[in-house]
Coordinates of N, CA and C in Angstrom, one line a residue:
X22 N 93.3 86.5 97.5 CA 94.6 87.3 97.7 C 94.6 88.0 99.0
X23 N 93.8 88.3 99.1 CA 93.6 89.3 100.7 C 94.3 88.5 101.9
X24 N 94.1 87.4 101.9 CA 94.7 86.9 102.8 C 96.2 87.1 102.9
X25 N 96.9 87.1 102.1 CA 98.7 87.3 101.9 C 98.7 88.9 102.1
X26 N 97.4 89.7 102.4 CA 97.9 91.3 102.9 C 97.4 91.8 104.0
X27 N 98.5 92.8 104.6 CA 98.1 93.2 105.7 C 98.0 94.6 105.6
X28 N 96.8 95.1 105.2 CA 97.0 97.1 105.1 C 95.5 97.4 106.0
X29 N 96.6 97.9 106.8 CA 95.0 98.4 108.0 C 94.7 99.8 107.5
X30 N 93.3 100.2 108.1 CA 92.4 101.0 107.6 C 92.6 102.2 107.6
X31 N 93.6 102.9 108.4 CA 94.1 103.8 108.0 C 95.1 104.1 107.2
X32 N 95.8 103.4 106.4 CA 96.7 103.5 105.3 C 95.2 104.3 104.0
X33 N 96.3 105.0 103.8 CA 96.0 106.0 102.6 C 96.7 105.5 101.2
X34 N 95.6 105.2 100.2 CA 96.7 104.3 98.9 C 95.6 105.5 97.5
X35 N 96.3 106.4 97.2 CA 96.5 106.9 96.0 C 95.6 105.8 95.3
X36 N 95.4 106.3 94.0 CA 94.8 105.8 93.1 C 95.6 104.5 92.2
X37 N 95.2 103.4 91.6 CA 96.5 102.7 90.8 C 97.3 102.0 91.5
X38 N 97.3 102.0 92.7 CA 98.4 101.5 93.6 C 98.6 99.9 93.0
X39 N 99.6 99.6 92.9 CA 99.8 98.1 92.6 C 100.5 97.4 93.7
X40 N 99.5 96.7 94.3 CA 100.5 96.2 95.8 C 100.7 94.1 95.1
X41 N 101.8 93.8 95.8 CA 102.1 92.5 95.6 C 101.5 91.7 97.0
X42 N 101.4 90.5 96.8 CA 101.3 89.7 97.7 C 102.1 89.7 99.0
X43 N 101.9 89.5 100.5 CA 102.9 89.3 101.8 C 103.5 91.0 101.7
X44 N 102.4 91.6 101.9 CA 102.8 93.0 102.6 C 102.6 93.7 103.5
X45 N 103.0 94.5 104.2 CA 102.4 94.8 105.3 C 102.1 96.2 105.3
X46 N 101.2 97.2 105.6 CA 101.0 98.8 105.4 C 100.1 99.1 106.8
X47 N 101.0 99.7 107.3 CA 99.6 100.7 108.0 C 100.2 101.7 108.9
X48 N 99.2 102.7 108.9 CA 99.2 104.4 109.0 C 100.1 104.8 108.1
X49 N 100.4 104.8 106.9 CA 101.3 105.3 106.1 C 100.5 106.5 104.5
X50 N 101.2 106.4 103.9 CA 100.5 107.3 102.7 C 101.5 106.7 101.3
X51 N 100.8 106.1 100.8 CA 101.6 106.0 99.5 C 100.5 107.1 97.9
X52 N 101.2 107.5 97.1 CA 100.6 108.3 95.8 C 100.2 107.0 95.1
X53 N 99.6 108.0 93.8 CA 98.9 107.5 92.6 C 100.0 106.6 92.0
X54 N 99.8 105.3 91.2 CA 100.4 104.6 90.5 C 101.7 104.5 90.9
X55 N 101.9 104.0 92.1 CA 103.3 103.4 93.0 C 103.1 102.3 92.8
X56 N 104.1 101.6 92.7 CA 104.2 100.0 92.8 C 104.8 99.6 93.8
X57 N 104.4 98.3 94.9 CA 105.2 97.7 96.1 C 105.2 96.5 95.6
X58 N 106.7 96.1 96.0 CA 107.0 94.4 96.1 C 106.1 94.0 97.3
X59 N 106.4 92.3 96.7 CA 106.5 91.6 98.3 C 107.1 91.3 99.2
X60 N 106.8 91.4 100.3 CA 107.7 91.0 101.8 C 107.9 92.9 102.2
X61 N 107.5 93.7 101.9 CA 107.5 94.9 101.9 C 106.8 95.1 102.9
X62 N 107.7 95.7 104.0 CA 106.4 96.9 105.0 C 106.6 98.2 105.0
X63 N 105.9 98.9 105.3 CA 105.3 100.5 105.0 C 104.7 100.5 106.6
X64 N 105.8 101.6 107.4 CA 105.2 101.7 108.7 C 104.7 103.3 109.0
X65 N 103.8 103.4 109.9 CA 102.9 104.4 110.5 C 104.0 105.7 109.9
X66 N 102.9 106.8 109.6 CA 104.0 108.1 109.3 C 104.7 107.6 108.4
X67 N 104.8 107.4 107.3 CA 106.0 107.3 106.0 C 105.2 107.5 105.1
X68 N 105.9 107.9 104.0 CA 105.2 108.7 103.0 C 105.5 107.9 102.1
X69 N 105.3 107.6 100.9 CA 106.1 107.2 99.6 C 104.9 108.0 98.3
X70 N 105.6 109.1 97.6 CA 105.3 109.4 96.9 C 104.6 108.7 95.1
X71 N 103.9 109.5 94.4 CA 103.6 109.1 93.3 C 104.7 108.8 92.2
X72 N 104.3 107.3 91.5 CA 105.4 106.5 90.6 C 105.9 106.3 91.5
X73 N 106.4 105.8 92.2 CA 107.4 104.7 93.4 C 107.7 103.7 92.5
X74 N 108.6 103.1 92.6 CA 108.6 101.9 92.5 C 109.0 101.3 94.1
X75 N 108.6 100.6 94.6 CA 109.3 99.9 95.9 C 109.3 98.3 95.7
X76 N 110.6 97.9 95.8 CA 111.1 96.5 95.3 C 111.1 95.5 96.5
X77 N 111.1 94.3 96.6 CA 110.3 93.6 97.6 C 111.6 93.5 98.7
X78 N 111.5 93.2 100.0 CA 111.9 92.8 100.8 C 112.6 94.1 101.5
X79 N 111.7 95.3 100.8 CA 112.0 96.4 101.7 C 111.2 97.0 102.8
X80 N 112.3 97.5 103.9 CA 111.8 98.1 105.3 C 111.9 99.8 105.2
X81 N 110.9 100.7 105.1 CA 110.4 101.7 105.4 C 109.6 101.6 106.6
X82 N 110.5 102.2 107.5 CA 109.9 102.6 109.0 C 109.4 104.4 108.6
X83 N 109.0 104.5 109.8 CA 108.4 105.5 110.5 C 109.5 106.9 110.3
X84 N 109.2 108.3 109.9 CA 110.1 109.3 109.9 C 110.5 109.6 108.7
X85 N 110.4 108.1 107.4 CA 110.8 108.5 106.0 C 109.6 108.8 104.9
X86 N 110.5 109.9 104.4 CA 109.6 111.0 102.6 C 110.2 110.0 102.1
X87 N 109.4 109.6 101.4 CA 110.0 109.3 99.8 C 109.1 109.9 98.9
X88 N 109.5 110.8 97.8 CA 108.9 111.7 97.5 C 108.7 111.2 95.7
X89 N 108.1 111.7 94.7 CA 107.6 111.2 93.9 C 108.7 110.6 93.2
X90 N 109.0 109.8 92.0 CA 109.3 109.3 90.8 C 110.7 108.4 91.2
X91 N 110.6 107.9 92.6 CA 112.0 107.3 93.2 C 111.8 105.8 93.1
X92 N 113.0 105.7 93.0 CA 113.5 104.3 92.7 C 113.9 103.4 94.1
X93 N 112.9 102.2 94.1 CA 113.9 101.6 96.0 C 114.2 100.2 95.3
X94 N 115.3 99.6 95.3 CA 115.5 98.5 95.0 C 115.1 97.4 96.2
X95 N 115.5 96.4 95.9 CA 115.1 95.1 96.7 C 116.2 94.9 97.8
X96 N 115.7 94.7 98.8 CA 116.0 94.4 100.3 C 117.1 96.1 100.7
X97 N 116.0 97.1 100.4 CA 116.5 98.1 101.6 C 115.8 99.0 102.8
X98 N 116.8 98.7 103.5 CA 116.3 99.2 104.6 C 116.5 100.9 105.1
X99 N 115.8 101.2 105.9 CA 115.7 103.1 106.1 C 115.7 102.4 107.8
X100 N 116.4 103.3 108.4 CA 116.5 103.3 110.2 C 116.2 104.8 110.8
X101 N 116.0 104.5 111.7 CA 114.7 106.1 112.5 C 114.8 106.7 113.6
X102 N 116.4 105.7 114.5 CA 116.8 106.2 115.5 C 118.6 105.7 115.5
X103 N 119.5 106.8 115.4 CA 120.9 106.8 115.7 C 121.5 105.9 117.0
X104 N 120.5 106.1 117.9 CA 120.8 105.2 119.4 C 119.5 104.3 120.0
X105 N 119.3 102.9 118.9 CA 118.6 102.3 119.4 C 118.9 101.4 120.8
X106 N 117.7 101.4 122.0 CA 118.0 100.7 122.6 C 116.9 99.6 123.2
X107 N 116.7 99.0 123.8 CA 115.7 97.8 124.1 C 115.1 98.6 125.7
X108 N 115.7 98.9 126.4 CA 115.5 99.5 127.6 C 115.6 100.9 127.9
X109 N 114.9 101.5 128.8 CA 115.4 102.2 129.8 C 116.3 102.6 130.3
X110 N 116.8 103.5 130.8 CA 117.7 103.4 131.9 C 117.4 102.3 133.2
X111 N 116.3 102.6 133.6 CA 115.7 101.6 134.8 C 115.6 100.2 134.4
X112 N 115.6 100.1 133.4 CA 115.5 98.3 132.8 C 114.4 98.7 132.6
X113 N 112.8 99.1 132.3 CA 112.1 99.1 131.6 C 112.0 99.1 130.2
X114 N 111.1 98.1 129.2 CA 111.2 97.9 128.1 C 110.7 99.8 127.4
X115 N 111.6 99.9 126.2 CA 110.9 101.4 125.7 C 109.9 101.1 125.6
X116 N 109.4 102.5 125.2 CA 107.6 102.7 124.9 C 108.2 103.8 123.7
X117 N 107.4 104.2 122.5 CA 107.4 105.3 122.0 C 108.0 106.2 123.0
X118 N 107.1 106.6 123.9 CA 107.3 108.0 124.7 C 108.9 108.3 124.9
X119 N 110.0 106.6 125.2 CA 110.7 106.6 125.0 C 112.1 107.3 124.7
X120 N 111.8 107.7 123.0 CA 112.5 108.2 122.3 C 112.0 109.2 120.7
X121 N 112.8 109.3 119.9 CA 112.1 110.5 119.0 C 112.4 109.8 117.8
X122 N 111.2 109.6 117.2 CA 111.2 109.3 115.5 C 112.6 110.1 114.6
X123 N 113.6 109.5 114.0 CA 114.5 110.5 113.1 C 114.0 110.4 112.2
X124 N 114.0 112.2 111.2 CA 113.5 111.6 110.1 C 114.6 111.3 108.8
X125 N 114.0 110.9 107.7 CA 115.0 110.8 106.5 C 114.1 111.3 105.2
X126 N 114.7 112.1 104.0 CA 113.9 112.6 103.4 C 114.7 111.7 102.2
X127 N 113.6 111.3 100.9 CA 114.5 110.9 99.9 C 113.6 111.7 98.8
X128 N 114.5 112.6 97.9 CA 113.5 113.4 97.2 C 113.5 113.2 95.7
X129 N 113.3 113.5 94.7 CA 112.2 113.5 93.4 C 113.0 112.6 92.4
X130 N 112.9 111.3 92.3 CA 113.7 110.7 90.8 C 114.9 110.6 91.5
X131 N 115.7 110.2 92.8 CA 116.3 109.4 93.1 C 116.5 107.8 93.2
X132 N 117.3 107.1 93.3 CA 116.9 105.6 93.1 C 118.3 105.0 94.2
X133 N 117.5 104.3 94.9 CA 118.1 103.6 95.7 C 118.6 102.1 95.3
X134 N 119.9 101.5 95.5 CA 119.9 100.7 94.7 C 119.8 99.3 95.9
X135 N 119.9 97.9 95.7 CA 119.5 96.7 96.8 C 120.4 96.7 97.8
X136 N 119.6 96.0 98.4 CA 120.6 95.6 99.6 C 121.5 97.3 100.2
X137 N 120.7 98.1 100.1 CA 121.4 99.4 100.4 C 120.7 99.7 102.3
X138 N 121.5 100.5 103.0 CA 120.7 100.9 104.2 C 121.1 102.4 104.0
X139 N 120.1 103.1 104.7 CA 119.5 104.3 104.5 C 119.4 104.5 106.3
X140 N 120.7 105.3 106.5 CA 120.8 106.0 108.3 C 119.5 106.9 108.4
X141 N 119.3 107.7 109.5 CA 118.3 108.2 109.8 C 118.9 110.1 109.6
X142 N 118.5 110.8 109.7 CA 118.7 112.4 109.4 C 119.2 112.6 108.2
X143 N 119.3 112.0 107.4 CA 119.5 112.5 105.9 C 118.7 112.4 104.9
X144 N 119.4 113.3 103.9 CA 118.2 113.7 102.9 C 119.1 113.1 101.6
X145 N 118.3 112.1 100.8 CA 118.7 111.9 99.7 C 118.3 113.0 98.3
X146 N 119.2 113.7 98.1 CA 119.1 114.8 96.8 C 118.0 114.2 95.3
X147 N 117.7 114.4 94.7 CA 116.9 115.4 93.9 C 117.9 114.2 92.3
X148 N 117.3 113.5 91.8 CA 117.9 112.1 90.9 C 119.2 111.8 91.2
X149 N 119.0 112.1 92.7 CA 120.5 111.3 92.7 C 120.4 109.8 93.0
X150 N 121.6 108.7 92.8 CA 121.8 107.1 92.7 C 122.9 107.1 93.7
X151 N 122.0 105.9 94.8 CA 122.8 105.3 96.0 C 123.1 103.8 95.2
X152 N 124.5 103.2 94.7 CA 124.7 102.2 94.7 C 124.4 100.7 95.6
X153 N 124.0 99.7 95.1 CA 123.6 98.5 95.3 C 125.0 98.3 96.7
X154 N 123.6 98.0 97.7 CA 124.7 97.4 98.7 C 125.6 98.7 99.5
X155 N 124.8 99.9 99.7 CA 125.3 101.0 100.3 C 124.9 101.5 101.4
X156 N 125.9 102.4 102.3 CA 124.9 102.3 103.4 C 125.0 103.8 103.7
X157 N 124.6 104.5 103.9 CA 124.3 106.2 103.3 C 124.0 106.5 104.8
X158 N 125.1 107.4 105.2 CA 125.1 108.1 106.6 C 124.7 109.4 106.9
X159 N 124.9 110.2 105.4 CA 125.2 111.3 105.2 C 124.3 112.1 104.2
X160 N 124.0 113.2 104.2 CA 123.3 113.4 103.1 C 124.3 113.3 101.4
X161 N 123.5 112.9 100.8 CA 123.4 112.8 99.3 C 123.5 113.9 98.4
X162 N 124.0 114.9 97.7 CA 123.6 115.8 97.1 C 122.9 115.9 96.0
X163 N 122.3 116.7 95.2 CA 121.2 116.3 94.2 C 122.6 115.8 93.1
X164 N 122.0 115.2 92.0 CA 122.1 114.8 90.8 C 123.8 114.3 91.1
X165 N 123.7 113.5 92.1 CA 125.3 112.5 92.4 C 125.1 110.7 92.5
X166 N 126.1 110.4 92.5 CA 125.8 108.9 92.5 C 126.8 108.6 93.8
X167 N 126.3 107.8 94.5 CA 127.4 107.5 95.4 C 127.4 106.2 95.9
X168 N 128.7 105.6 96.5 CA 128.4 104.0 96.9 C 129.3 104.0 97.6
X169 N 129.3 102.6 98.4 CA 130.5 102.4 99.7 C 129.6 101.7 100.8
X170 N 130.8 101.7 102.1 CA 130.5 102.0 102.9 C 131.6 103.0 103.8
X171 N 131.4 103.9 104.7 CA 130.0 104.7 104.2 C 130.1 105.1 102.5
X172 N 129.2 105.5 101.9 CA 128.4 105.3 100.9 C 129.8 106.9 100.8
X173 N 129.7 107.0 99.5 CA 131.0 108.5 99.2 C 130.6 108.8 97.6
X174 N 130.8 110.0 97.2 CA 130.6 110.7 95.8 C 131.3 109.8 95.6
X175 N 131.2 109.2 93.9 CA 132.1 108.8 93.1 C 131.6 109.8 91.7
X176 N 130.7 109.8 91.1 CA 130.7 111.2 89.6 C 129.5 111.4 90.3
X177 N 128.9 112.0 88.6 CA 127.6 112.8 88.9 C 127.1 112.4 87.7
X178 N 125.3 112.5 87.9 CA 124.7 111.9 87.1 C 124.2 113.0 86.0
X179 N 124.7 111.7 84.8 CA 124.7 112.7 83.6 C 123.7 112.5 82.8
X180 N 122.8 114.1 82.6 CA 121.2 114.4 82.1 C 121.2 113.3 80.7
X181 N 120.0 112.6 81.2 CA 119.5 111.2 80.0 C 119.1 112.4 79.2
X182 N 119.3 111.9 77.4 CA 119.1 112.6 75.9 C 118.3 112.0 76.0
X183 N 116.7 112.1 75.3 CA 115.5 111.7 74.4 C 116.2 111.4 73.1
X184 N 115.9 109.9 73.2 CA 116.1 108.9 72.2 C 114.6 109.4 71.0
X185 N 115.0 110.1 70.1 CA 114.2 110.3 68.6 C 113.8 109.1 68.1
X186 N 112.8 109.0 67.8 CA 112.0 107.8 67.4 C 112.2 108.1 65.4

């Protein structure tokens, strides 16, 4: 199986970690009992908190929290700079030194839903739900649901009852 992964030696993996096959990790930090799909990379500086779920064919760059008990569906992407460019002013190719990591914060029991993109300087609130196929420019407020493009309030999420056995 090792051969279908790529997690270099400074990646930090919590306890339980359940990784899938065809992934990529390094310099990042994932918690205790996260789960990653496959076709998933996890780049330098990103965090992904304990219980994750991260669903396959997702891109976590550089600059993003994902903080414990959140939800990433399958094929979403997080971006890290508002004005990407290939060059220089001079025509030299960038280097890091280049330009500035943005960051994006997603915080506690939020859930991202597929095919969603995730802009760079915002903070995803506290259980709140980005609908499937959204593309989130703007911060999120806690306990909202929002979809679109750009991504917009539509209600608010209403506190799950414990089902009595």
């Amino acid at each position: 199986m090792s051969e279908y992964l790529c997690i270099a030696p400074d990646v930090k993996l919590g306890a339980n970690v359940k990784i899938s096959k065809f992934i990529n990790l390094y310099g990042c930090e994932i918690g205790d009992d996260t789960k990653i799909g496959a076709f998933v990379e996890i780049q330098k500086n990103a965090k992904v908190g304990k219980r994750c779920k991260i669903s396959s064919h997702t891109f976590i760059c550089e600059g993003v929290t994902i903080e414990d008990n959140v939800f990433v569906g399958h094929g979403v992407t997080f971006i890290n700079d508002s004005f990407p460019r290939a060059t220089t002013p001079g025509g030299q190719l960038q280097t890091e030194k280049d330009w500035k990591v943005e960051l994006t914060l997603v915080k506690q029991g939020a859930s991202i839903g597929s095919g969603s993109t995730i802009l760079s300087n915002v903070t995803i609130g506290e259980n709140a739900i980005v609908g499937a196929g959204s593309v989130v420019t703007r911060d999120v407020p806690p306990n909202t649901i929002v979809v679109g493009n750009p991504a917009k309030v539509r209600r608010f999420v209403v506190a799950e009852v414990p089902i009595n056995e």
